[in-house]
Amino acid sequence: MCIITSMKKVSVIVPCFNEEETIDLFYNTITSFWKENFTSHELELVFIDDGSKDATYEKILKLHESDDSVRFGSFSRNFGKESAMFAGMELCTGDCAVVIDADLQHPVETIKDMVDKWDEGFSIVEGVKSSRGKESKSHGLFARLFYKIISSIIGFDMQNSSDFKLIDRKVIDVMNSLTEKDTFFRALTFWTGFKSTSVEYEVRERAAGKSKWSGFSLIKYAFRNMIAFTYAPLYLITFLGVTVIIIGIILGIDAIVTYFMGDSVGGYPSLVILITLSTGAILSSLGIISVYLSKMFNEVKNRPRYIFKDHN
Ligand code: UDP
Ligand code: MG
């Protein structure tokens, strides 16, 4: 007679873009760790091939054929990590899900700490970097700057946060119900408001291959996420507009006073300053509005976040 115990299922979502060198290593590391450390939690691995140009897809297929617990989705082209994470959440069937990088920079041992917290009743367990590891200097600087700015704008600490986190089925379901196309996973999980906590982990060196980020793509990412998550730039330009008006009034009063005191106003320099200042303010404000407008256009078009060429 067999006793059926209710095993809780943990889905591990792994976004992969050109990770042929790391997939097998990741798979071996996590499966052996699981065998040794988990007795009452079943593992479901969900690999999302984000339109890789190398043999990532084939490697994932091979794992899927030899192991029932490996599920996969493969995009028709590169849609970005954010889309890959959301595809993972769509496909996963676990009672909770952990999102983790394929390159072993996120230590698999931390998953144990996360699952422990989840068992205690937390719905969101965020991995917080205790150090940024051996990332390139520019990356570290850009990342720090970006998170400092966005933390103060959004109102929660994004400085050391990462996509490495565990979310309960409740949170997964909320994520899956969101219709917006421009998502920011890191911030959205907190936005759900469910009980959250964090565990620390140390960022490791990439196991193999290269980082997919360049300084430029990080800036693009930063900008995109800021626009996706806050209206602050729109308020900022309103503030800018008011500031320019105040400067104009001060200069105007100054000109009138100077006129009545019998001095002539330095016409040309003040004109040039005023024109440059106001043109700059108008153009940059128009730019910011256009960015939001284009985002709205994008949302209105309602195209899917990603397109599967294959999944199971
Ligand atoms: N990734 C992805 N799509 C992309 C870029 C990256 O799915 O367009 C995956 C990548 O395979 C890895 C994770 O996202 O598993 C983190 O990427 P990477 O290691 O290049 O970033 P870094 O660790 O340097 O921030
Ligand atoms: Mg990495």
Short mmCIF file of C-alpha atoms and ligand atoms in Angstrom, two decimals:
data_model
loop_
_atom_site.label_atom_id
_atom_site.label_comp_id
_atom_site.label_asym_id
_atom_site.label_seq_id
_atom_site.Cartn_x
_atom_site.Cartn_y
_atom_site.Cartn_z
CA MET A 1 0.00 0.00 0.00
CA CYS A 2 1.35 3.37 -0.80
CA ILE A 3 0.71 6.46 1.23
CA ILE A 4 0.00 9.50 -0.87
CA THR A 5 1.52 12.54 0.69
CA SER A 6 0.71 15.89 -0.82
CA MET A 7 3.95 17.14 -2.27
CA LYS A 8 4.05 20.84 -2.91
CA LYS A 9 5.27 21.71 -6.37
CA VAL A 10 7.90 24.40 -6.91
CA SER A 11 8.29 25.67 -10.47
CA VAL A 12 11.71 27.02 -11.32
CA ILE A 13 11.50 29.43 -14.25
CA VAL A 14 14.70 29.88 -16.24
CA PRO A 15 14.86 32.53 -18.98
CA CYS A 16 17.55 31.54 -21.48
CA PHE A 17 19.05 33.56 -24.27
CA ASN A 18 22.03 31.98 -26.01
CA GLU A 19 22.84 29.84 -23.01
CA GLU A 20 23.98 26.63 -24.74
CA GLU A 21 27.10 26.62 -22.60
CA THR A 22 25.28 26.87 -19.30
CA ILE A 23 22.00 24.91 -19.69
CA ASP A 24 23.35 21.45 -18.89
CA LEU A 25 25.47 22.74 -16.05
CA PHE A 26 22.47 24.55 -14.61
CA TYR A 27 20.28 21.47 -14.98
CA ASN A 28 22.81 19.19 -13.26
CA THR A 29 23.42 21.66 -10.47
CA ILE A 30 19.79 22.23 -9.63
CA THR A 31 18.61 18.62 -9.94
CA SER A 32 21.38 17.26 -7.72
CA PHE A 33 20.81 20.07 -5.21
CA TRP A 34 17.11 19.26 -5.19
CA LYS A 35 17.66 15.56 -4.56
CA GLU A 36 19.86 16.30 -1.57
CA ASN A 37 17.88 19.10 0.02
CA PHE A 38 14.18 18.70 -0.70
CA THR A 39 12.00 15.86 0.45
CA SER A 40 8.51 17.32 0.45
CA HIS A 41 8.77 19.65 -2.52
CA GLU A 42 8.54 18.50 -6.10
CA LEU A 43 10.57 20.30 -8.76
CA GLU A 44 9.21 21.53 -12.07
CA LEU A 45 11.77 23.15 -14.35
CA VAL A 46 10.42 25.62 -16.89
CA PHE A 47 13.02 26.70 -19.42
CA ILE A 48 12.10 29.58 -21.69
CA ASP A 49 14.26 29.89 -24.77
CA ASP A 50 14.12 33.59 -25.61
CA GLY A 51 14.76 33.22 -29.35
CA SER A 52 18.33 32.00 -28.92
CA LYS A 53 20.53 31.83 -31.98
CA ASP A 54 22.62 28.95 -30.65
CA ALA A 55 21.74 25.40 -29.59
CA THR A 56 19.84 26.45 -26.44
CA TYR A 57 16.49 25.21 -27.77
CA GLU A 58 17.89 21.81 -28.81
CA LYS A 59 19.55 21.39 -25.42
CA ILE A 60 16.31 22.17 -23.63
CA LEU A 61 14.39 19.73 -25.84
CA LYS A 62 16.87 17.02 -25.01
CA LEU A 63 16.41 17.63 -21.27
CA HIS A 64 12.64 17.59 -21.72
CA GLU A 65 12.80 14.22 -23.49
CA SER A 66 14.85 12.62 -20.74
CA ASP A 67 13.14 14.23 -17.74
CA ASP A 68 9.37 14.59 -17.24
CA SER A 69 9.80 17.45 -14.81
CA VAL A 70 11.35 19.66 -17.51
CA ARG A 71 8.88 21.88 -19.35
CA PHE A 72 9.75 24.45 -21.94
CA GLY A 73 8.66 27.29 -24.13
CA SER A 74 10.56 28.63 -27.08
CA PHE A 75 10.02 32.08 -28.61
CA SER A 76 9.93 32.79 -32.33
CA ARG A 77 12.50 35.54 -31.75
CA ASN A 78 14.22 37.37 -28.91
CA PHE A 79 11.53 39.13 -26.87
CA GLY A 80 13.67 39.95 -23.84
CA LYS A 81 14.05 38.54 -20.34
CA GLU A 82 10.93 40.28 -19.03
CA SER A 83 8.78 38.46 -21.62
CA ALA A 84 10.58 35.20 -20.93
CA MET A 85 9.75 35.46 -17.22
CA PHE A 86 6.09 36.11 -17.98
CA ALA A 87 5.99 33.17 -20.40
CA GLY A 88 7.40 31.01 -17.61
CA MET A 89 4.65 32.17 -15.29
CA GLU A 90 2.06 31.34 -17.93
CA LEU A 91 3.37 27.80 -18.43
CA CYS A 92 4.27 26.85 -14.87
CA THR A 93 1.94 24.69 -12.82
CA GLY A 94 3.63 24.91 -9.40
CA ASP A 95 2.19 26.07 -6.09
CA CYS A 96 4.90 28.68 -6.23
CA ALA A 97 7.56 29.71 -8.73
CA VAL A 98 11.16 30.79 -8.47
CA VAL A 99 12.65 32.88 -11.26
CA ILE A 100 16.37 32.32 -11.66
CA ASP A 101 19.08 33.07 -14.23
CA ALA A 102 20.52 30.23 -16.28
CA ASP A 103 24.14 31.27 -15.79
CA LEU A 104 24.37 30.18 -12.11
CA GLN A 105 25.01 33.76 -10.97
CA HIS A 106 22.07 33.19 -8.69
CA PRO A 107 23.09 30.41 -6.28
CA VAL A 108 20.63 27.50 -6.34
CA GLU A 109 21.15 27.01 -2.57
CA THR A 110 19.24 30.26 -2.00
CA ILE A 111 16.13 28.55 -3.40
CA LYS A 112 16.09 26.45 -0.23
CA ASP A 113 15.98 29.60 1.93
CA MET A 114 13.22 30.99 -0.27
CA VAL A 115 11.11 27.85 -0.07
CA ASP A 116 11.56 27.78 3.73
CA LYS A 117 10.19 31.33 3.92
CA TRP A 118 7.34 30.37 1.64
CA ASP A 119 6.50 27.44 3.93
CA GLU A 120 6.40 29.95 6.78
CA GLY A 121 3.64 31.79 4.93
CA PHE A 122 5.28 34.49 2.85
CA SER A 123 3.88 34.99 -0.65
CA ILE A 124 6.87 36.84 -2.08
CA VAL A 125 10.45 36.02 -1.16
CA GLU A 126 12.85 38.35 -2.83
CA GLY A 127 16.51 37.55 -3.39
CA VAL A 128 18.55 40.54 -2.28
CA LYS A 129 22.12 40.87 -3.46
CA SER A 130 24.53 41.08 -0.60
CA SER A 131 27.24 42.04 -3.06
CA ARG A 132 27.16 42.70 -6.78
CA GLY A 133 29.78 40.05 -7.40
CA LYS A 134 32.26 40.47 -10.18
CA GLU A 135 30.16 42.50 -12.55
CA SER A 136 31.79 45.06 -14.77
CA LYS A 137 32.37 48.46 -13.21
CA SER A 138 30.13 50.34 -15.61
CA HIS A 139 27.33 47.84 -15.11
CA GLY A 140 27.58 48.22 -11.36
CA LEU A 141 27.60 51.99 -11.56
CA PHE A 142 24.69 52.22 -14.01
CA ALA A 143 22.72 49.65 -12.09
CA ARG A 144 23.31 51.45 -8.80
CA LEU A 145 22.40 54.84 -10.24
CA PHE A 146 19.28 53.49 -11.90
CA TYR A 147 18.02 51.73 -8.83
CA LYS A 148 18.76 54.66 -6.59
CA ILE A 149 16.69 56.94 -8.81
CA ILE A 150 13.86 54.50 -9.37
CA SER A 151 13.73 53.50 -5.70
CA SER A 152 13.13 57.05 -4.64
CA ILE A 153 10.55 57.61 -7.36
CA ILE A 154 8.58 54.39 -6.91
CA GLY A 155 8.96 54.39 -3.15
CA PHE A 156 10.54 51.02 -2.38
CA ASP A 157 14.11 49.89 -2.25
CA MET A 158 15.16 48.59 -5.61
CA GLN A 159 18.85 49.08 -4.99
CA ASN A 160 19.76 45.48 -4.34
CA SER A 161 16.74 43.74 -5.73
CA SER A 162 16.85 41.35 -8.62
CA ASP A 163 14.54 39.15 -10.66
CA PHE A 164 15.68 36.24 -8.51
CA LYS A 165 12.64 35.65 -6.34
CA LEU A 166 9.97 33.24 -5.25
CA ILE A 167 6.31 34.04 -5.77
CA ASP A 168 3.28 32.17 -4.53
CA ARG A 169 0.56 30.85 -6.88
CA LYS A 170 -1.62 33.84 -5.81
CA VAL A 171 1.00 36.23 -7.15
CA ILE A 172 1.56 34.17 -10.30
CA ASP A 173 -2.17 34.32 -11.03
CA VAL A 174 -2.19 38.09 -10.59
CA MET A 175 0.83 38.41 -12.91
CA ASN A 176 -0.92 36.25 -15.50
CA SER A 177 -4.03 38.38 -15.32
CA LEU A 178 -2.19 41.63 -16.11
CA THR A 179 -2.85 42.84 -19.62
CA GLU A 180 -0.21 45.56 -19.81
CA LYS A 181 2.61 44.88 -22.26
CA ASP A 182 5.34 46.96 -20.69
CA THR A 183 5.89 45.15 -17.45
CA PHE A 184 8.52 45.48 -14.73
CA PHE A 185 8.51 42.18 -12.89
CA ARG A 186 10.68 43.33 -9.96
CA ALA A 187 8.37 46.15 -9.02
CA LEU A 188 5.08 44.49 -9.99
CA THR A 189 5.42 41.67 -7.49
CA PHE A 190 5.51 44.20 -4.65
CA TRP A 191 2.70 46.14 -6.23
CA THR A 192 0.43 43.11 -5.64
CA GLY A 193 0.74 43.87 -1.94
CA PHE A 194 1.02 40.28 -0.73
CA LYS A 195 3.13 39.45 2.31
CA SER A 196 6.77 39.63 1.35
CA THR A 197 10.19 39.08 2.82
CA SER A 198 13.71 38.73 1.52
CA VAL A 199 16.72 36.47 1.69
CA GLU A 200 20.28 37.51 0.96
CA TYR A 201 22.44 35.90 -1.66
CA GLU A 202 25.83 36.56 -3.10
CA VAL A 203 26.04 37.15 -6.83
CA ARG A 204 28.35 34.59 -8.38
CA GLU A 205 30.42 34.80 -11.48
CA ARG A 206 28.78 33.70 -14.68
CA ALA A 207 29.36 29.95 -15.12
CA ALA A 208 30.09 30.28 -18.84
CA GLY A 209 29.23 32.42 -21.84
CA LYS A 210 28.79 36.18 -21.83
CA SER A 211 26.39 38.63 -20.22
CA LYS A 212 23.68 39.73 -22.64
CA TRP A 213 23.74 43.24 -21.27
CA SER A 214 25.73 46.11 -22.62
CA GLY A 215 25.90 49.50 -20.93
CA PHE A 216 23.53 50.82 -23.56
CA SER A 217 20.92 48.09 -23.19
CA LEU A 218 20.95 48.69 -19.44
CA ILE A 219 20.13 52.36 -20.00
CA LYS A 220 17.35 51.35 -22.38
CA TYR A 221 16.06 48.89 -19.79
CA ALA A 222 16.22 51.52 -17.06
CA PHE A 223 14.34 54.03 -19.14
CA ARG A 224 11.72 51.56 -20.24
CA ASN A 225 11.01 50.44 -16.71
CA MET A 226 10.85 53.92 -15.34
CA ILE A 227 8.25 54.85 -17.95
CA ALA A 228 6.39 51.59 -17.35
CA PHE A 229 6.11 52.14 -13.64
CA THR A 230 5.90 55.81 -12.86
CA TYR A 231 4.38 59.07 -14.08
CA ALA A 232 7.10 61.06 -12.32
CA PRO A 233 8.65 62.42 -15.55
CA LEU A 234 5.28 63.94 -16.48
CA TYR A 235 5.08 65.71 -13.12
CA LEU A 236 8.68 66.73 -13.52
CA ILE A 237 8.03 68.56 -16.78
CA THR A 238 5.05 70.32 -15.27
CA PHE A 239 7.38 71.46 -12.50
CA LEU A 240 9.96 72.45 -15.13
CA GLY A 241 7.35 74.51 -16.97
CA VAL A 242 6.39 76.36 -13.79
CA THR A 243 10.08 77.00 -13.01
CA VAL A 244 10.62 78.53 -16.46
CA ILE A 245 7.57 80.77 -15.95
CA ILE A 246 8.92 81.93 -12.57
CA ILE A 247 12.33 82.68 -14.10
CA GLY A 248 10.53 84.63 -16.83
CA ILE A 249 8.57 86.67 -14.28
CA ILE A 250 11.72 87.45 -12.26
CA LEU A 251 13.57 88.53 -15.39
CA GLY A 252 10.55 90.61 -16.47
CA ILE A 253 10.37 92.42 -13.12
CA ASP A 254 14.13 92.95 -13.28
CA ALA A 255 13.78 94.47 -16.75
CA ILE A 256 10.98 96.85 -15.65
CA VAL A 257 12.87 97.94 -12.53
CA THR A 258 16.05 98.49 -14.53
CA TYR A 259 14.05 100.51 -17.12
CA PHE A 260 12.57 102.85 -14.50
CA MET A 261 15.96 103.30 -12.89
CA GLY A 262 17.14 104.66 -16.20
CA ASP A 263 19.48 101.86 -17.19
CA SER A 264 19.02 99.96 -20.41
CA VAL A 265 18.43 96.22 -20.24
CA GLY A 266 21.09 94.00 -21.80
CA GLY A 267 18.75 92.89 -24.58
CA TYR A 268 20.59 90.37 -26.67
CA PRO A 269 22.09 88.12 -23.94
CA SER A 270 18.89 87.91 -21.95
CA LEU A 271 16.96 87.14 -25.12
CA VAL A 272 19.30 84.33 -26.09
CA ILE A 273 19.16 82.86 -22.59
CA LEU A 274 15.38 83.01 -22.49
CA ILE A 275 14.94 81.49 -25.92
CA THR A 276 17.36 78.64 -25.27
CA LEU A 277 15.91 77.95 -21.87
CA SER A 278 12.31 77.87 -22.96
CA THR A 279 12.96 75.99 -26.21
CA GLY A 280 14.91 73.38 -24.28
CA ALA A 281 12.15 73.06 -21.72
CA ILE A 282 9.44 72.79 -24.39
CA LEU A 283 11.32 70.24 -26.50
CA SER A 284 12.31 67.98 -23.63
CA SER A 285 8.78 68.10 -22.26
CA LEU A 286 7.37 67.21 -25.66
CA GLY A 287 9.85 64.36 -25.78
CA ILE A 288 8.70 62.94 -22.47
CA ILE A 289 5.05 63.25 -23.45
CA SER A 290 5.80 61.49 -26.74
CA VAL A 291 7.43 58.62 -24.93
CA TYR A 292 4.31 58.06 -22.85
CA LEU A 293 2.19 58.47 -25.95
CA SER A 294 4.19 55.82 -27.78
CA LYS A 295 3.83 53.51 -24.79
CA MET A 296 0.08 54.06 -24.88
CA PHE A 297 0.09 53.39 -28.62
CA ASN A 298 1.94 50.18 -27.89
CA GLU A 299 -0.57 49.11 -25.24
CA VAL A 300 -3.52 50.00 -27.44
CA LYS A 301 -2.18 47.85 -30.27
CA ASN A 302 -2.49 45.01 -27.79
CA ARG A 303 0.08 42.75 -29.40
CA PRO A 304 1.16 39.69 -27.44
CA ARG A 305 4.20 40.00 -25.15
CA TYR A 306 5.82 37.04 -26.88
CA ILE A 307 5.16 34.46 -29.54
CA PHE A 308 5.87 30.80 -28.93
CA LYS A 309 7.26 28.79 -31.79
CA ASP A 310 7.03 25.74 -29.55
CA HIS A 311 6.05 24.87 -26.00
CA ASN A 312 4.66 21.98 -24.03
N1 UDP B 1 18.10 36.61 -20.87
C1 UDP B 1 16.94 36.41 -21.63
N2 UDP B 1 16.68 37.25 -22.67
C2 UDP B 1 17.51 38.28 -23.00
C3 UDP B 1 18.66 38.50 -22.20
C4 UDP B 1 18.92 37.65 -21.14
O1 UDP B 1 16.19 35.48 -21.36
O2 UDP B 1 17.20 38.98 -23.95
C5 UDP B 1 18.40 35.69 -19.74
C6 UDP B 1 19.80 35.10 -19.75
O3 UDP B 1 19.86 33.92 -20.52
C7 UDP B 1 20.04 34.83 -18.28
C8 UDP B 1 19.29 35.97 -17.61
O4 UDP B 1 18.34 36.44 -18.56
O5 UDP B 1 19.51 33.59 -17.86
C9 UDP B 1 20.22 37.10 -17.18
O6 UDP B 1 20.96 37.53 -18.27
P1 UDP B 1 22.49 37.90 -18.21
O7 UDP B 1 23.23 36.88 -17.40
O8 UDP B 1 22.96 38.11 -19.59
O9 UDP B 1 22.41 39.29 -17.43
P2 UDP B 1 23.31 39.79 -16.21
O10 UDP B 1 23.45 38.64 -15.25
O11 UDP B 1 24.61 40.16 -16.81
O12 UDP B 1 22.54 40.93 -15.65
MG MG B 2 24.06 36.81 -15.59
#
